mmCIF file of C-alpha atoms in Angstrom:
data_model
loop_
_atom_site.group_PDB
_atom_site.id
_atom_site.type_symbol
_atom_site.label_atom_id
_atom_site.label_comp_id
_atom_site.label_asym_id
_atom_site.label_seq_id
_atom_site.Cartn_x
_atom_site.Cartn_y
_atom_site.Cartn_z
ATOM 1 C CA MET A 114 21.852 20.363 87.498
ATOM 2 C CA PHE A 115 23.338 19.629 84.108
ATOM 3 C CA LEU A 116 24.243 16.096 85.209
ATOM 4 C CA SER A 117 20.698 15.316 86.340
ATOM 5 C CA TYR A 118 19.283 16.595 83.034
ATOM 6 C CA TYR A 119 21.682 14.360 81.092
ATOM 7 C CA ARG A 120 20.723 11.295 83.105
ATOM 8 C CA SER A 121 17.030 11.992 82.535
ATOM 9 C CA PHE A 122 17.579 12.388 78.765
ATOM 10 C CA SER A 123 19.587 9.160 78.519
ATOM 11 C CA SER A 124 16.962 7.129 80.347
ATOM 12 C CA ARG A 125 14.210 8.392 78.034
ATOM 13 C CA THR A 126 16.255 7.472 74.961
ATOM 14 C CA ILE A 127 16.901 3.948 76.220
ATOM 15 C CA VAL A 128 13.216 3.415 76.960
ATOM 16 C CA SER A 129 12.119 4.587 73.495
ATOM 17 C CA ARG A 130 14.636 2.340 71.763
ATOM 18 C CA LEU A 131 13.547 -0.610 73.837
ATOM 19 C CA LYS A 132 9.931 -0.028 72.871
ATOM 20 C CA ALA A 133 10.866 0.100 69.169
ATOM 21 C CA PHE A 134 12.791 -3.173 69.445
ATOM 22 C CA LEU A 135 9.892 -4.910 71.169
ATOM 23 C CA LEU A 136 7.446 -3.731 68.500
ATOM 24 C CA LEU A 137 9.699 -5.024 65.723
ATOM 25 C CA LEU A 138 10.055 -8.368 67.458
ATOM 26 C CA LEU A 139 6.295 -8.680 67.855
ATOM 27 C CA ALA A 140 5.775 -7.902 64.137
ATOM 28 C CA GLN A 141 8.221 -10.628 63.093
ATOM 29 C CA MET A 142 6.599 -13.133 65.404
ATOM 30 C CA SER A 143 3.208 -12.251 63.957
ATOM 31 C CA GLN A 144 4.465 -12.892 60.440
ATOM 32 C CA GLN A 145 5.879 -16.251 61.460
ATOM 33 C CA ILE A 146 2.607 -17.213 63.085
ATOM 34 C CA GLN A 147 0.684 -16.315 59.928
ATOM 35 C CA LYS A 148 2.945 -18.603 57.900
ATOM 36 C CA ILE A 149 2.101 -21.617 60.025
ATOM 37 C CA THR A 150 -0.971 -23.544 58.860
ATOM 38 C CA ALA A 151 -3.326 -25.552 60.967
ATOM 39 C CA ASN A 152 -1.383 -28.764 60.362
ATOM 40 C CA GLY A 153 1.926 -27.164 61.280
ATOM 41 C CA LYS A 154 3.239 -26.529 57.728
ATOM 42 C CA GLU A 155 4.761 -23.249 56.625
ATOM 43 C CA MET A 156 2.641 -21.468 54.025
ATOM 44 C CA VAL A 157 4.033 -21.217 50.519
ATOM 45 C CA SER A 158 5.276 -17.884 49.243
ATOM 46 C CA ASN A 159 4.900 -16.455 45.746
ATOM 47 C CA PRO A 160 6.996 -18.740 43.531
ATOM 48 C CA LYS A 161 9.533 -17.501 41.000
ATOM 49 C CA LEU A 162 9.276 -18.535 37.350
ATOM 50 C CA VAL A 163 12.672 -18.514 35.641
ATOM 51 C CA LEU A 164 13.802 -19.447 32.117
ATOM 52 C CA VAL A 165 16.692 -21.903 32.497
ATOM 53 C CA GLN A 166 17.010 -23.058 28.857
ATOM 54 C CA GLY A 167 16.306 -21.173 25.638
ATOM 55 C CA THR A 168 15.286 -17.582 25.043
ATOM 56 C CA LEU A 169 12.079 -15.598 25.212
ATOM 57 C CA ASN A 170 12.361 -15.024 21.439
ATOM 58 C CA VAL A 171 11.711 -18.489 20.069
ATOM 59 C CA VAL A 172 11.543 -20.146 16.675
ATOM 60 C CA MET A 173 9.511 -23.086 15.459
ATOM 61 C CA LYS A 174 10.413 -26.518 16.952
ATOM 62 C CA GLN A 175 12.556 -24.902 19.667
ATOM 63 C CA ASN A 176 12.643 -26.361 23.226
ATOM 64 C CA VAL A 177 12.536 -24.136 26.304
ATOM 65 C CA THR A 178 12.675 -25.068 30.002
ATOM 66 C CA LEU A 179 10.999 -23.144 32.846
ATOM 67 C CA SER A 180 11.781 -23.441 36.563
ATOM 68 C CA CYS A 181 9.163 -22.743 39.241
ATOM 69 C CA LEU A 182 10.128 -22.655 42.965
ATOM 70 C CA SER A 183 8.474 -21.365 46.134
ATOM 71 C CA GLU A 184 10.769 -20.626 49.069
ATOM 72 C CA PRO A 185 10.278 -20.773 51.895
ATOM 73 C CA GLY A 186 7.733 -23.578 51.900
ATOM 74 C CA SER A 187 7.256 -26.970 53.488
ATOM 75 C CA PRO A 188 7.212 -29.915 51.082
ATOM 76 C CA PRO A 189 5.438 -31.548 49.454
ATOM 77 C CA VAL A 190 4.383 -28.698 47.130
ATOM 78 C CA ARG A 191 2.347 -28.918 43.948
ATOM 79 C CA TYR A 192 3.430 -26.644 41.054
ATOM 80 C CA ILE A 193 1.069 -25.860 38.170
ATOM 81 C CA LEU A 194 2.073 -24.133 34.898
ATOM 82 C CA PHE A 195 -0.478 -21.891 33.174
ATOM 83 C CA LYS A 196 -0.614 -20.237 29.758
ATOM 84 C CA HIS A 197 -3.142 -17.424 29.570
ATOM 85 C CA ASN A 198 -4.908 -18.798 32.700
ATOM 86 C CA GLN A 199 -5.195 -22.262 31.138
ATOM 87 C CA GLN A 200 -3.394 -25.159 32.825
ATOM 88 C CA VAL A 201 -0.574 -26.624 30.760
ATOM 89 C CA SER A 202 1.194 -29.019 33.161
ATOM 90 C CA ALA A 203 1.531 -29.872 36.886
ATOM 91 C CA LEU A 204 4.354 -31.384 39.003
ATOM 92 C CA ASN A 205 4.657 -32.473 42.661
ATOM 93 C CA ARG A 206 7.841 -31.863 44.646
ATOM 94 C CA SER A 207 8.510 -33.711 47.902
ATOM 95 C CA ASP A 208 11.654 -31.698 48.581
ATOM 96 C CA LEU A 209 12.783 -28.113 48.131
ATOM 97 C CA SER A 210 13.878 -28.635 44.507
ATOM 98 C CA PRO A 211 12.196 -26.543 41.762
ATOM 99 C CA ALA A 212 9.670 -27.880 39.304
ATOM 100 C CA LEU A 213 11.079 -27.954 35.748
ATOM 101 C CA PHE A 214 8.698 -27.617 32.791
ATOM 102 C CA THR A 215 9.990 -28.326 29.264
ATOM 103 C CA LEU A 216 8.015 -26.915 26.319
ATOM 104 C CA THR A 217 8.331 -27.406 22.558
ATOM 105 C CA ILE A 218 7.259 -24.475 20.375
ATOM 106 C CA SER A 219 5.424 -26.266 17.579
ATOM 107 C CA SER A 220 2.982 -23.525 16.488
ATOM 108 C CA ALA A 221 2.060 -19.912 17.080
ATOM 109 C CA ARG A 222 -0.385 -21.054 19.778
ATOM 110 C CA ASP A 223 2.551 -22.091 21.994
ATOM 111 C CA VAL A 224 3.828 -18.547 22.482
ATOM 112 C CA GLY A 225 2.411 -15.984 24.870
ATOM 113 C CA GLU A 226 2.308 -15.381 28.632
ATOM 114 C CA TYR A 227 3.169 -18.158 31.116
ATOM 115 C CA LYS A 228 2.776 -18.260 34.924
ATOM 116 C CA CYS A 229 3.133 -20.931 37.626
ATOM 117 C CA LYS A 230 1.266 -21.545 40.862
ATOM 118 C CA ALA A 231 2.510 -23.149 44.100
ATOM 119 C CA GLU A 232 0.083 -24.867 46.509
ATOM 120 C CA TYR A 233 -0.161 -27.740 48.938
ATOM 121 C CA ASN A 234 -1.989 -30.890 47.870
ATOM 122 C CA ASN A 235 -5.723 -30.763 48.398
ATOM 123 C CA SER A 236 -5.442 -27.090 49.353
ATOM 124 C CA SER A 237 -7.776 -24.390 48.195
ATOM 125 C CA GLY A 238 -5.127 -21.684 48.472
ATOM 126 C CA GLY A 239 -1.973 -21.091 46.517
ATOM 127 C CA LYS A 240 0.188 -18.296 45.174
ATOM 128 C CA TYR A 241 1.101 -17.252 41.653
ATOM 129 C CA SER A 242 4.491 -16.363 40.220
ATOM 130 C CA ASN A 243 5.708 -13.651 37.925
ATOM 131 C CA SER A 244 4.933 -14.022 34.198
ATOM 132 C CA LEU A 245 7.198 -14.806 31.225
ATOM 133 C CA ASN A 246 6.158 -13.852 27.707
ATOM 134 C CA PHE A 247 7.430 -15.773 24.661
ATOM 135 C CA THR A 248 7.578 -14.228 21.186
ATOM 136 C CA LEU A 249 7.713 -16.294 18.017
ATOM 137 C CA LEU A 250 10.394 -15.254 15.564
ATOM 138 C CA GLU A 251 9.605 -15.542 11.835
ATOM 139 C CA PRO A 252 12.311 -15.475 9.161
ATOM 140 C CA ILE A 253 12.174 -12.513 6.829
ATOM 141 C CA SER A 254 11.164 -12.803 3.198
ATOM 142 C CA LYS A 255 13.283 -11.517 0.324
ATOM 143 C CA PRO A 256 13.086 -7.714 0.345
ATOM 144 C CA VAL A 257 11.985 -5.744 -2.709
ATOM 145 C CA LEU A 258 13.972 -2.697 -3.822
ATOM 146 C CA SER A 259 12.015 -0.139 -5.862
ATOM 147 C CA SER A 260 11.821 3.523 -6.828
ATOM 148 C CA PRO A 261 9.030 5.793 -8.105
ATOM 149 C CA THR A 262 11.098 6.435 -11.219
ATOM 150 C CA SER A 263 13.469 4.267 -13.231
ATOM 151 C CA GLN A 264 14.869 7.111 -15.359
ATOM 152 C CA ALA A 265 16.905 10.017 -14.038
ATOM 153 C CA LYS A 266 19.179 12.750 -15.279
ATOM 154 C CA LYS A 267 22.096 14.626 -13.794
ATOM 155 C CA GLY A 268 21.149 16.968 -10.986
ATOM 156 C CA GLN A 269 17.971 15.045 -10.084
ATOM 157 C CA ASN A 270 16.940 13.788 -6.625
ATOM 158 C CA VAL A 271 15.678 10.195 -6.506
ATOM 159 C CA SER A 272 14.563 7.802 -3.771
ATOM 160 C CA LEU A 273 14.912 4.081 -3.092
ATOM 161 C CA SER A 274 12.650 1.989 -0.837
ATOM 162 C CA CYS A 275 13.372 -1.477 0.592
ATOM 163 C CA PHE A 276 10.571 -3.612 2.041
ATOM 164 C CA SER A 277 10.315 -7.169 3.388
ATOM 165 C CA GLU A 278 6.695 -8.304 3.544
ATOM 166 C CA ASN A 279 7.142 -11.144 6.054
ATOM 167 C CA GLY A 280 9.273 -11.557 9.151
ATOM 168 C CA SER A 281 9.263 -10.693 12.837
ATOM 169 C CA LEU A 282 9.716 -7.052 13.798
ATOM 170 C CA PRO A 283 11.928 -5.136 14.137
ATOM 171 C CA ILE A 284 13.604 -5.459 10.734
ATOM 172 C CA THR A 285 16.937 -3.821 9.920
ATOM 173 C CA TYR A 286 17.658 -2.607 6.371
ATOM 174 C CA LEU A 287 20.929 -1.603 4.723
ATOM 175 C CA PHE A 288 21.391 -0.130 1.217
ATOM 176 C CA PHE A 289 24.255 -0.875 -1.171
ATOM 177 C CA LYS A 290 25.625 0.439 -4.449
ATOM 178 C CA GLY A 291 27.642 -2.383 -5.871
ATOM 179 C CA THR A 292 29.353 -3.869 -2.780
ATOM 180 C CA GLN A 293 29.601 -0.622 -0.818
ATOM 181 C CA ASN A 294 26.910 0.427 1.665
ATOM 182 C CA ILE A 295 25.597 3.931 1.027
ATOM 183 C CA SER A 296 23.521 4.614 4.150
ATOM 184 C CA PRO A 297 23.388 3.868 7.879
ATOM 185 C CA GLN A 298 21.272 0.935 9.029
ATOM 186 C CA LYS A 299 17.567 1.650 9.270
ATOM 187 C CA THR A 300 15.652 -0.363 11.891
ATOM 188 C CA MET A 301 11.891 -0.400 11.329
ATOM 189 C CA GLN A 302 9.688 -1.129 14.345
ATOM 190 C CA LYS A 303 6.576 -1.158 12.139
ATOM 191 C CA ARG A 304 5.727 -2.974 8.906
ATOM 192 C CA LYS A 305 6.946 -0.111 6.704
ATOM 193 C CA ALA A 306 9.537 0.271 3.971
ATOM 194 C CA ALA A 307 12.903 1.860 4.645
ATOM 195 C CA VAL A 308 13.523 4.829 2.312
ATOM 196 C CA ILE A 309 16.696 6.693 1.360
ATOM 197 C CA PHE A 310 17.191 9.714 -0.911
ATOM 198 C CA LEU A 311 19.976 10.071 -3.480
ATOM 199 C CA PHE A 312 21.305 12.886 -5.638
ATOM 200 C CA ILE A 313 22.336 11.927 -9.170
ATOM 201 C CA ASN A 314 25.505 13.934 -9.621
ATOM 202 C CA SER A 315 27.428 12.028 -12.312
ATOM 203 C CA LEU A 316 27.281 8.999 -14.566
ATOM 204 C CA SER A 317 28.849 6.887 -11.809
ATOM 205 C CA ASP A 318 25.594 7.241 -9.837
ATOM 206 C CA PHE A 319 23.811 5.118 -12.484
ATOM 207 C CA GLY A 320 25.140 1.867 -11.021
ATOM 208 C CA THR A 321 23.469 -1.220 -9.546
ATOM 209 C CA TYR A 322 21.701 -0.814 -6.230
ATOM 210 C CA LYS A 323 20.609 -3.470 -3.697
ATOM 211 C CA CYS A 324 19.376 -3.654 -0.112
ATOM 212 C CA ARG A 325 19.742 -6.182 2.708
ATOM 213 C CA ALA A 326 17.245 -7.149 5.426
ATOM 214 C CA ASN A 327 17.585 -9.131 8.652
ATOM 215 C CA ASN A 328 15.795 -9.495 11.995
ATOM 216 C CA SER A 329 16.239 -11.417 15.270
ATOM 217 C CA PHE A 330 15.806 -14.752 13.547
ATOM 218 C CA PRO A 331 19.216 -16.423 13.836
ATOM 219 C CA ASN A 332 21.516 -16.765 10.834
ATOM 220 C CA ILE A 333 19.055 -15.379 8.286
ATOM 221 C CA THR A 334 19.998 -12.414 6.062
ATOM 222 C CA LYS A 335 18.429 -11.781 2.661
ATOM 223 C CA TYR A 336 19.278 -9.470 -0.242
ATOM 224 C CA SER A 337 16.891 -7.753 -2.601
ATOM 225 C CA ASN A 338 16.671 -7.620 -6.372
ATOM 226 C CA ALA A 339 19.064 -5.378 -8.287
ATOM 227 C CA PHE A 340 17.836 -1.934 -9.341
ATOM 228 C CA ASN A 341 19.394 0.368 -11.974
ATOM 229 C CA PHE A 342 18.597 3.947 -12.911
ATOM 230 C CA THR A 343 18.746 4.679 -16.643
ATOM 231 C CA LEU A 344 19.798 8.033 -18.068
ATOM 232 C CA ALA A 345 16.805 10.019 -19.303
ATOM 233 C CA GLU A 346 17.162 11.634 -22.740
ATOM 234 C CA GLU A 347 17.130 15.411 -22.613
ATOM 235 C CA ARG A 348 14.721 16.901 -25.128
ATOM 236 C CA SER A 349 15.781 19.838 -27.288
ATOM 237 C CA HIS A 350 13.816 23.111 -27.296
ATOM 238 C CA SER A 351 12.930 22.713 -30.998
ATOM 239 C CA GLN A 352 11.224 19.348 -30.502
ATOM 240 C CA PRO A 353 7.858 20.793 -29.289
ATOM 241 C CA LEU A 354 7.829 23.153 -32.304
ATOM 242 C CA ILE A 355 8.408 20.258 -34.713
ATOM 243 C CA ILE A 356 5.593 18.295 -33.091
ATOM 244 C CA SER A 357 3.230 21.285 -33.393
ATOM 245 C CA LEU A 358 4.026 21.790 -37.079
ATOM 246 C CA GLY A 359 3.497 18.089 -37.735
ATOM 247 C CA LEU A 360 0.068 18.229 -36.119
ATOM 248 C CA ILE A 361 -0.922 21.281 -38.165
ATOM 249 C CA LEU A 362 0.167 19.563 -41.388
ATOM 250 C CA LEU A 363 -1.784 16.455 -40.448
ATOM 251 C CA LEU A 364 -4.932 18.532 -39.835
ATOM 252 C CA LEU A 365 -4.532 20.201 -43.262
ATOM 253 C CA ILE A 366 -4.254 16.818 -44.982
ATOM 254 C CA ILE A 367 -7.381 15.554 -43.188
ATOM 255 C CA GLY A 368 -9.280 18.716 -44.114
ATOM 256 C CA LEU A 369 -8.283 18.387 -47.761
ATOM 257 C CA ALA A 370 -9.351 14.748 -47.818
ATOM 258 C CA LEU A 371 -12.767 15.704 -46.441
ATOM 259 C CA ALA A 372 -13.170 18.591 -48.886
ATOM 260 C CA ILE A 373 -12.702 16.450 -52.010
ATOM 261 C CA PRO A 374 -15.970 14.388 -51.753
ATOM 262 C CA PHE A 375 -18.094 17.165 -50.236
ATOM 263 C CA PHE A 376 -17.028 20.262 -52.183
ATOM 264 C CA LEU A 377 -14.745 19.665 -55.158
ATOM 265 C CA ILE A 378 -16.604 16.732 -56.755
ATOM 266 C CA PRO A 379 -20.096 18.407 -56.582
ATOM 267 C CA LEU A 380 -18.573 21.608 -57.991
ATOM 268 C CA TYR A 381 -17.065 19.672 -60.908
ATOM 269 C CA LYS A 382 -20.388 17.939 -61.637
ATOM 270 C CA ALA A 383 -22.253 21.239 -61.625
ATOM 271 C CA LYS A 384 -19.856 22.745 -64.149
ATOM 272 C CA LYS A 385 -20.176 19.691 -66.402
ATOM 273 C CA PHE A 386 -23.983 19.861 -66.315
ATOM 274 C CA LYS A 387 -23.953 23.554 -67.176
ATOM 275 C CA SER A 388 -21.925 22.954 -70.300
ATOM 276 C CA THR A 389 -24.195 20.045 -71.351
ATOM 277 C CA ARG A 390 -27.342 22.130 -70.877
ATOM 278 C CA SER A 391 -26.046 24.888 -73.127
ATOM 279 C CA GLN A 392 -25.451 22.386 -75.967
ATOM 280 C CA ILE A 393 -28.963 20.850 -75.766
ATOM 281 C CA GLY A 394 -30.824 24.159 -75.388
ATOM 282 C CA LEU A 395 -33.636 23.459 -72.927
ATOM 283 C CA THR A 396 -36.769 25.613 -73.264
ATOM 284 C CA SER A 397 -39.991 25.958 -71.360
ATOM 285 C CA ARG A 398 -43.197 24.575 -72.927
ATOM 286 C CA VAL A 399 -45.287 27.293 -71.326
ATOM 287 C CA ASN A 400 -45.991 30.405 -73.385
ATOM 288 C CA ALA A 401 -43.910 33.219 -71.954
ATOM 289 C CA GLU A 402 -46.554 35.796 -72.929
ATOM 290 C CA GLU A 403 -49.202 34.152 -70.781
ATOM 291 C CA CYS A 404 -47.126 34.030 -67.654
ATOM 292 C CA GLU A 405 -44.359 36.223 -66.412
ATOM 293 C CA ASN A 406 -42.015 33.857 -64.674
ATOM 294 C CA GLU A 407 -38.400 33.044 -64.029
ATOM 295 C CA VAL A 408 -37.302 29.505 -64.849
ATOM 296 C CA ILE A 409 -34.503 28.143 -62.633
ATOM 297 C CA TYR A 410 -32.855 24.860 -63.571
ATOM 298 C CA SER A 411 -31.630 22.762 -60.626
ATOM 299 C CA GLU A 412 -28.451 20.757 -60.319
ATOM 300 C CA ILE A 413 -28.627 17.477 -62.174
ATOM 301 C CA GLU A 414 -27.903 14.298 -60.285
ATOM 302 C CA PRO A 415 -27.433 11.037 -62.237
ATOM 303 C CA VAL A 416 -29.895 8.267 -61.368
ATOM 304 C CA ARG A 417 -27.537 5.463 -62.426
ATOM 305 C CA PRO A 418 -24.257 5.808 -64.309
ATOM 306 C CA GLU A 419 -25.238 3.167 -66.880
ATOM 307 C CA GLU A 420 -28.505 4.891 -67.941
ATOM 308 C CA GLU A 421 -28.777 7.630 -70.520
ATOM 309 C CA TYR A 422 -31.505 9.542 -68.681
ATOM 310 C CA ILE A 423 -31.237 11.698 -65.637
ATOM 311 C CA ASN A 424 -33.959 13.401 -63.618
ATOM 312 C CA PHE A 425 -34.073 17.031 -62.729
ATOM 313 C CA SER A 426 -36.790 19.357 -61.518
ATOM 314 C CA VAL A 427 -37.760 22.757 -62.838
ATOM 315 C CA ILE A 428 -38.728 25.266 -60.174
ATOM 316 C CA ARG A 429 -40.822 28.143 -61.407
ATOM 317 C CA ARG A 430 -41.299 31.256 -59.355
ATOM 318 C CA GLU A 431 -44.068 33.529 -60.494
ATOM 319 C CA GLU A 432 -45.921 36.503 -59.332
ATOM 320 C CA GLU A 433 -49.646 36.333 -60.002
ATOM 321 C CA LYS A 434 -51.027 39.465 -61.472
ATOM 322 C CA ALA A 435 -54.570 40.484 -61.986
ATOM 323 C CA GLY A 436 -56.089 39.027 -65.100
ATOM 324 C CA LYS A 437 -53.442 36.362 -65.600
ATOM 325 C CA ARG A 438 -53.765 32.661 -64.768
ATOM 326 C CA ALA A 439 -51.440 30.721 -62.488
ATOM 327 C CA CYS A 440 -48.544 28.803 -64.036
ATOM 328 C CA ALA A 441 -47.874 25.169 -63.184
ATOM 329 C CA THR A 442 -44.536 23.414 -62.457
ATOM 330 C CA VAL A 443 -43.281 21.316 -65.348
ATOM 331 C CA TYR A 444 -41.038 18.185 -64.928
ATOM 332 C CA SER A 445 -39.100 16.771 -67.819
ATOM 333 C CA LYS A 446 -36.393 14.292 -68.749
ATOM 334 C CA VAL A 447 -33.319 15.105 -70.771
ATOM 335 C CA LEU A 448 -31.404 12.654 -72.885
ATOM 336 C CA ILE A 449 -27.669 13.145 -72.536
ATOM 337 C CA ARG A 450 -25.224 11.429 -74.833
ATOM 338 C CA ASP A 451 -21.480 11.750 -74.551
#
C-alpha cells in the first residue's frame, strides 16, 4: 500500500513539473515572436546611454563623448540624441556598433539632461534610453573673511565668517591663524557663509586670520583677505564720573553766558539810571493837591548811544474820588550829560 501511494505521488510531481516547463517555454516563444517585425527584423530594445569620455561635472570648453547602443537589434539602426526632448544629433549604424556623440560644453545651455533613442529607418516606433545629467562647474571667487567686531578683549567670544560669492556648490571652507588651520573643514551645500567661534584667551589670539575656499572645479583654491582683531582699551570706573562732571561744568558756562546779556546788563543799566535820576531831580508838573496819585518812573532805554536825549514814560496810577478831576499821563524828555 505504501509503495502504490509513493508511485502515485511521484507521477503527480512529474506531471506538474512538465506543465511548468511547457508554460515557460511558451512564454519565451511568445516574447521572441513579439520581437520579430513584419519584415523579419528583430525589434530594438531600450538603448543604453553611457559616458565614455569626460565627467558629468563639466567645465567650459570641455569635450564629452556619449555612447548609445541597443542590443539586441537588427541593423541598420538609427540613433538620435536629445537634450530636454530637443534633438541634438542623429547617427545611422549598419552594424552592431554603438553610436558615439561628441559634445563641446561652450555655454551654460549645453548642460542638462540627455537621452538617446533607437529606431529603424522610416519607422514610427522606437525606444528611449536612460538619461545622463551634466552639471557645469564654475570656479570660486576670492572668499571674504569678516567678523561683526574688529576689537576684542581677553575673555571675549568672537566669530569669523568666510564667504565666496561665486562658484559651483558645494564649497568647502577652511580657517587659518597664520599658517595653522584652526577648525575642521566646513562644506556648505547652500550659498551661505561658513562661521566659526573663537575665545580670546591671551594676546597670542590677536594674530592674523585667513580662510580658504575650494569646490569641484579642478586645480582652483583661493584664499581670503587677512583679518586681525585689535585689543580693546578697558575703561576705568572713574571715566564716566569725569565725563559727567565735564558736562555739568559745560552747562554752567553756557548758563552764565546766557545770563550776562539777559540779566546782568539790564540790571546794571537800571542802577545807572537810578543814580542819574537822583542827580537831576525829576518832578511832576501836575499839582499834587489837585490829584492824589503815585508817580512811577519806568526803566530808561537809550534811543541811540550818540544822542543826548532818551525817552521814558511816566505811568500814573490814581484813584478818582468824588469832587476831584481825573489826572492825565504826562510824557517828558530828560537831558542826560555825562
